[in-house]
mmCIF file of N, CA and C in Angstrom:
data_model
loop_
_atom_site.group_PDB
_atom_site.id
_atom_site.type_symbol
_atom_site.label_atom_id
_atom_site.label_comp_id
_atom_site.label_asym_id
_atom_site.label_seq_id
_atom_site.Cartn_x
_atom_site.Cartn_y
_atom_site.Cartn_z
ATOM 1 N N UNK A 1 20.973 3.751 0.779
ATOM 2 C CA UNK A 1 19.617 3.902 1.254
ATOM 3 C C UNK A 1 19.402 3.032 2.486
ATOM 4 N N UNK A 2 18.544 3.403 3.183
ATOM 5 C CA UNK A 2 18.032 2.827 4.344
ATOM 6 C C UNK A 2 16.321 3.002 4.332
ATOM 7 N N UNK A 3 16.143 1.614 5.242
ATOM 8 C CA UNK A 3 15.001 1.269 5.313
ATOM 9 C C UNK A 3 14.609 1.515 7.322
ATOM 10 N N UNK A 4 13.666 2.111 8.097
ATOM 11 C CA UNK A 4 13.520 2.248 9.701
ATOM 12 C C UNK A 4 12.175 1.404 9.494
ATOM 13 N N UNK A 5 11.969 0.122 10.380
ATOM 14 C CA UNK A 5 11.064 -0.988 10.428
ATOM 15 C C UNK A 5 10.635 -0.613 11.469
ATOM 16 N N UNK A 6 8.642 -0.392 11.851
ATOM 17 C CA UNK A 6 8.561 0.273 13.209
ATOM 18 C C UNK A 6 7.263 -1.040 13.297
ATOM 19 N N UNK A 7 7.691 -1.486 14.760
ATOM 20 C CA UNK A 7 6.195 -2.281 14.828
ATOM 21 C C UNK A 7 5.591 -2.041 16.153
ATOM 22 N N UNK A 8 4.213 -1.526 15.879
ATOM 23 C CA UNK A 8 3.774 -0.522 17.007
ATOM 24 C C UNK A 8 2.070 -1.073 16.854
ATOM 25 N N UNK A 9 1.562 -0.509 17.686
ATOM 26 C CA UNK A 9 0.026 -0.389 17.930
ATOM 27 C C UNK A 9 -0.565 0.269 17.112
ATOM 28 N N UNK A 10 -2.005 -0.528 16.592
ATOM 29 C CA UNK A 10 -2.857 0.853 15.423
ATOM 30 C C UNK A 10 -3.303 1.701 16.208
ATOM 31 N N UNK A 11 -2.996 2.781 16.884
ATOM 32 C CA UNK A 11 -3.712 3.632 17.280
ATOM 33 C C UNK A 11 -2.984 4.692 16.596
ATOM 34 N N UNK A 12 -4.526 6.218 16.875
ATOM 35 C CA UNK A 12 -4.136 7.405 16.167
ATOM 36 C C UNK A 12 -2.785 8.099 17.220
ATOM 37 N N UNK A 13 -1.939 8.991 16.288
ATOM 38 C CA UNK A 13 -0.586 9.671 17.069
ATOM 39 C C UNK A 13 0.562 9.044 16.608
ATOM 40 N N UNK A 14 0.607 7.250 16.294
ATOM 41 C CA UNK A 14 2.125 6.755 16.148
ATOM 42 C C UNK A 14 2.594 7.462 15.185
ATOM 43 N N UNK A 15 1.645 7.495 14.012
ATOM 44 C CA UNK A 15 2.639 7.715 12.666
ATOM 45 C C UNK A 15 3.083 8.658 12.762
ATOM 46 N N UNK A 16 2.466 9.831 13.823
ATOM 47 C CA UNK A 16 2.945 11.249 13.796
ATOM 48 C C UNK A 16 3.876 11.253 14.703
ATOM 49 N N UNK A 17 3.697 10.924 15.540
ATOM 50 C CA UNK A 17 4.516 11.085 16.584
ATOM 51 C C UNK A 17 6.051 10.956 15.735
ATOM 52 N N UNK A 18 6.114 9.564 15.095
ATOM 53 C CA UNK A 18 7.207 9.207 14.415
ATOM 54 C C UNK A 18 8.157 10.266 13.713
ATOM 55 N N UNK A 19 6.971 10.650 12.211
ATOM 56 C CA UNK A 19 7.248 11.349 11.536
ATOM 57 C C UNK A 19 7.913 12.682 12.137
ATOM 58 N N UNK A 20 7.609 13.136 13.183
ATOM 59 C CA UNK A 20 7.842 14.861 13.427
ATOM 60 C C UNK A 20 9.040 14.351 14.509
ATOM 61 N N UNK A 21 9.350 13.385 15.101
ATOM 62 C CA UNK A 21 10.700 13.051 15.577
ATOM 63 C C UNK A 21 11.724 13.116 14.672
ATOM 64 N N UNK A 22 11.337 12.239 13.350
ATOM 65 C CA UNK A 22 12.203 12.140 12.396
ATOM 66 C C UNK A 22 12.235 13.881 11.678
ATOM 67 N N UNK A 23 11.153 14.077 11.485
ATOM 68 C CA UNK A 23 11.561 15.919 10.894
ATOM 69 C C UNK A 23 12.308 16.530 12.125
ATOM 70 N N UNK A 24 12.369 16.316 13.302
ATOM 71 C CA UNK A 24 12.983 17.583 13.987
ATOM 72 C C UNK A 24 14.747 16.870 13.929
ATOM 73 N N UNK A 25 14.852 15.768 13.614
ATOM 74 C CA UNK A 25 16.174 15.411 13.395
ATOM 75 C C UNK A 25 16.584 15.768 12.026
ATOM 76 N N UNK A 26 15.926 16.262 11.085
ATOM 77 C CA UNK A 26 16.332 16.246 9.572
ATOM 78 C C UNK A 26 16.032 14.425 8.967
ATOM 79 N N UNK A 27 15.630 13.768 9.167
ATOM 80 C CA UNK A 27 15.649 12.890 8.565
ATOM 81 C C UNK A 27 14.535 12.771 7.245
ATOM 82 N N UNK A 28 14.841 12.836 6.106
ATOM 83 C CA UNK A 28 13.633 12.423 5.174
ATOM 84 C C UNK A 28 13.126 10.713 4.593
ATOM 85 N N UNK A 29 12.299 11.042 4.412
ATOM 86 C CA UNK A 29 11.214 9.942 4.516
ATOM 87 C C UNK A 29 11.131 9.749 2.590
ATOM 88 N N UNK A 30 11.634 8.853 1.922
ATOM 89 C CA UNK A 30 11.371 9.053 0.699
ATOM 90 C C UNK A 30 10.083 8.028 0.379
ATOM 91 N N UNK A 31 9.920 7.362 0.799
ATOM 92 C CA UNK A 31 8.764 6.756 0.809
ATOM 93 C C UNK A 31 8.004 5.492 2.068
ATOM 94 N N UNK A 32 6.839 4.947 1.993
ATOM 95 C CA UNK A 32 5.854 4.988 3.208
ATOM 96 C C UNK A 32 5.600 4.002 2.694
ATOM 97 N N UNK A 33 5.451 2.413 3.669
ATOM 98 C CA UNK A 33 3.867 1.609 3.591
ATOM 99 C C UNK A 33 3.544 1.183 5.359
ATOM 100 N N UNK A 34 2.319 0.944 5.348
ATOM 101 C CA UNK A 34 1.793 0.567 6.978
ATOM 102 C C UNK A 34 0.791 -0.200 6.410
ATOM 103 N N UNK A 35 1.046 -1.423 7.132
ATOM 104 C CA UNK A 35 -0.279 -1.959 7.489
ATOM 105 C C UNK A 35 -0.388 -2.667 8.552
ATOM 106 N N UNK A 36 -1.822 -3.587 9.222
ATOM 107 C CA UNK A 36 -1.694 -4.217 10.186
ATOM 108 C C UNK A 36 -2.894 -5.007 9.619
ATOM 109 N N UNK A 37 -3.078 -6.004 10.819
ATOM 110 C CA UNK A 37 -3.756 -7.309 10.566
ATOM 111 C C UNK A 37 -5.512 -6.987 11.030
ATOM 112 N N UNK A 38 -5.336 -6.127 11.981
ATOM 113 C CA UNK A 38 -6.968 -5.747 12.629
ATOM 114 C C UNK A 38 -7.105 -4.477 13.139
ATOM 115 N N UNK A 39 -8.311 -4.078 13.311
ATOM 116 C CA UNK A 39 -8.419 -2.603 13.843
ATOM 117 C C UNK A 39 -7.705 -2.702 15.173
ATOM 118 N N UNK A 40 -6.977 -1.438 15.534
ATOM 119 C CA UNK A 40 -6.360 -1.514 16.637
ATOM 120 C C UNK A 40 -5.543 -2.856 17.311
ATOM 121 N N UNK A 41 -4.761 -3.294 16.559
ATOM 122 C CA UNK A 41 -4.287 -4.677 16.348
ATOM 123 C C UNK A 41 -2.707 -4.078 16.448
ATOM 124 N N UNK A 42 -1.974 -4.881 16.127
ATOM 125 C CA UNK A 42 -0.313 -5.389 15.731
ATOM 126 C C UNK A 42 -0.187 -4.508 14.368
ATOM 127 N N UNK A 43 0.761 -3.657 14.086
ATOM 128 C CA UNK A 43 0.616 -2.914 12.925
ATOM 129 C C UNK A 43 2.419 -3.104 12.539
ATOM 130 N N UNK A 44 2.867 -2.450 11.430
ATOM 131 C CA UNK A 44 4.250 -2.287 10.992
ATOM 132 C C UNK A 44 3.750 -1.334 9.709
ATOM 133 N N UNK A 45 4.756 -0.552 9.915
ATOM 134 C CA UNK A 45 5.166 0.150 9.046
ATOM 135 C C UNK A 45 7.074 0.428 8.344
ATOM 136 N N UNK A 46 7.060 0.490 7.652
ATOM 137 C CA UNK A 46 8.147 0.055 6.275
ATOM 138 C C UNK A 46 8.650 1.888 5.572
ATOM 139 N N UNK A 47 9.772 2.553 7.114
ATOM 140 C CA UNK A 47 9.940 3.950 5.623
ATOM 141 C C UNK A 47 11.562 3.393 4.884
ATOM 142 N N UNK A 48 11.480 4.283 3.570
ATOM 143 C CA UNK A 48 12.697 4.364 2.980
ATOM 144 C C UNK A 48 13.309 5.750 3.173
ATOM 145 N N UNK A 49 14.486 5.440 4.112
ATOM 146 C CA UNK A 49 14.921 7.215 4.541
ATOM 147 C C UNK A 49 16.340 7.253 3.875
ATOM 148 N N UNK A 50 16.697 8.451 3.262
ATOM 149 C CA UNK A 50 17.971 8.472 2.594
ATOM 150 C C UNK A 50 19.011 8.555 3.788
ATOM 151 N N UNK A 51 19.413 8.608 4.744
ATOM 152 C CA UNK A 51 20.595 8.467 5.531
ATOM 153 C C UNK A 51 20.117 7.538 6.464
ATOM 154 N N UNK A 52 21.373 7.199 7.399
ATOM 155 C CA UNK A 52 21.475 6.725 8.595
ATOM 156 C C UNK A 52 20.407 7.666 9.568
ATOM 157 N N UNK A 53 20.179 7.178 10.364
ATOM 158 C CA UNK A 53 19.592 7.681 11.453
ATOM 159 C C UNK A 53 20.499 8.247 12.211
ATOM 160 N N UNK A 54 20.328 9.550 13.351
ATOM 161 C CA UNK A 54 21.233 10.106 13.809
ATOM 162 C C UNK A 54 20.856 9.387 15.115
ATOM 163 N N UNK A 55 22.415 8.956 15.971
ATOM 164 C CA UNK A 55 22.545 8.569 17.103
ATOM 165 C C UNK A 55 21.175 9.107 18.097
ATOM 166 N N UNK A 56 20.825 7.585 18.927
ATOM 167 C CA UNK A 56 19.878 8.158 19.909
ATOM 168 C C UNK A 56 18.959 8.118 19.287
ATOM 169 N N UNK A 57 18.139 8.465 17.785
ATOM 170 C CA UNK A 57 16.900 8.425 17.301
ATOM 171 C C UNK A 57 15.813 7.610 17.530
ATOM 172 N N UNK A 58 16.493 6.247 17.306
ATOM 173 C CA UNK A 58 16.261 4.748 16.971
ATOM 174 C C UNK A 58 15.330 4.481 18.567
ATOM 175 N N UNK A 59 16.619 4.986 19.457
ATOM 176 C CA UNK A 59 16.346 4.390 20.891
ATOM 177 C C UNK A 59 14.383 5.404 21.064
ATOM 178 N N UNK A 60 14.813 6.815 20.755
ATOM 179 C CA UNK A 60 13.590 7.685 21.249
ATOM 180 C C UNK A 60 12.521 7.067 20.200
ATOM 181 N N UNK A 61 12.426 6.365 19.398
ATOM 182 C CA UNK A 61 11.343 6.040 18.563
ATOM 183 C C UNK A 61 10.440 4.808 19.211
ATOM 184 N N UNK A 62 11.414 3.853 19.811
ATOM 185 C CA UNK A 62 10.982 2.670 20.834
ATOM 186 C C UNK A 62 10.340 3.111 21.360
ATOM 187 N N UNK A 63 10.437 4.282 22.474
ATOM 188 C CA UNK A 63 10.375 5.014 23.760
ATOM 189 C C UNK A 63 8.937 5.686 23.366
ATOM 190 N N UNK A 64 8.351 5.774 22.378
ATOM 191 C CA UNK A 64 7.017 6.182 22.128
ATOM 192 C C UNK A 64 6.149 5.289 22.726
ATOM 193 N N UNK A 65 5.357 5.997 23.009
ATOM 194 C CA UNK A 65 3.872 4.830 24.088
ATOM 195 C C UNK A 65 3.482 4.130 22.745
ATOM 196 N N UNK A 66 3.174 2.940 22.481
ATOM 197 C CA UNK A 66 2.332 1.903 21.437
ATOM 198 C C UNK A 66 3.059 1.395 20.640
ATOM 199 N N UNK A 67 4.732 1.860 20.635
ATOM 200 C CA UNK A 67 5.563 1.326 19.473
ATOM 201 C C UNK A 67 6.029 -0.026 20.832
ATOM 202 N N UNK A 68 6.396 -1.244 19.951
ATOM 203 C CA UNK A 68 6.942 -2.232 20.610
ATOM 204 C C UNK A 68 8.375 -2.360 20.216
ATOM 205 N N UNK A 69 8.778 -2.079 18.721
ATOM 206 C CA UNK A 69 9.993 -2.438 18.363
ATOM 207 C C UNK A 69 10.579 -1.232 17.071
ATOM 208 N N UNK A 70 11.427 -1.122 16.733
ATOM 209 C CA UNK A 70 12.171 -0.510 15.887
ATOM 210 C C UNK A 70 13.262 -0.959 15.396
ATOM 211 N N UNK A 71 13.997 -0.733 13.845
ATOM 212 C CA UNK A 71 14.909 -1.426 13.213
ATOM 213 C C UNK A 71 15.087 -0.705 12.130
ATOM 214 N N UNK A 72 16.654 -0.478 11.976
ATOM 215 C CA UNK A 72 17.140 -0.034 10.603
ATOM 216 C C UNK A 72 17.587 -1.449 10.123
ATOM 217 N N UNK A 73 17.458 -0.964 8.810
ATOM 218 C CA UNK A 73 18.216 -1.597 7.796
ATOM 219 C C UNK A 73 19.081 -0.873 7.059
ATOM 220 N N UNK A 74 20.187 -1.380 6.341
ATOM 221 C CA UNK A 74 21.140 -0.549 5.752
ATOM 222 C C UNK A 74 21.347 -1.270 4.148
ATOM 223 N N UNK A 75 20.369 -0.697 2.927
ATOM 224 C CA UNK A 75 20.432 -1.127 1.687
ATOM 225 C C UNK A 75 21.339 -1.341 1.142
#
């Protein structure tokens, strides 16, 4: 199992944006948490995805306007 660590801006679009990157790669999402500290503040969100990420993903997930950082983990 793997864990993708995203720390981005609260604004509306990230989570989607995310999510439908990760669906057009096949990646599933087995489970979700987000939170952040203030409205429109510093946010992170925490998925549990059953594979590796496919090459290049990681980098295009950064590359979203409001995300600052991205990170796998490998369970």
């Amino acid at each position: 199992h793997y864990m993708l660590l995203t720390l981005h801006r609260d604004m509306p679009g990230i989570i989607g944006r995310i999510g439908t990157l990760l669906g057009n790669f096949n990646v599933n999402i087995a489970s979700m948490q987000v939170g952040r500290r203030m409205v429109r503040g510093e946010a992170v969100m925490v998925l549990s995805i059953d594979d590796p990420l496919p090459s290049g993903l990681l980098d295009e997930i950064v590359h979203i306007q409001g995300v600052t950082d991205a990170f796998v983990v490998k369970l």
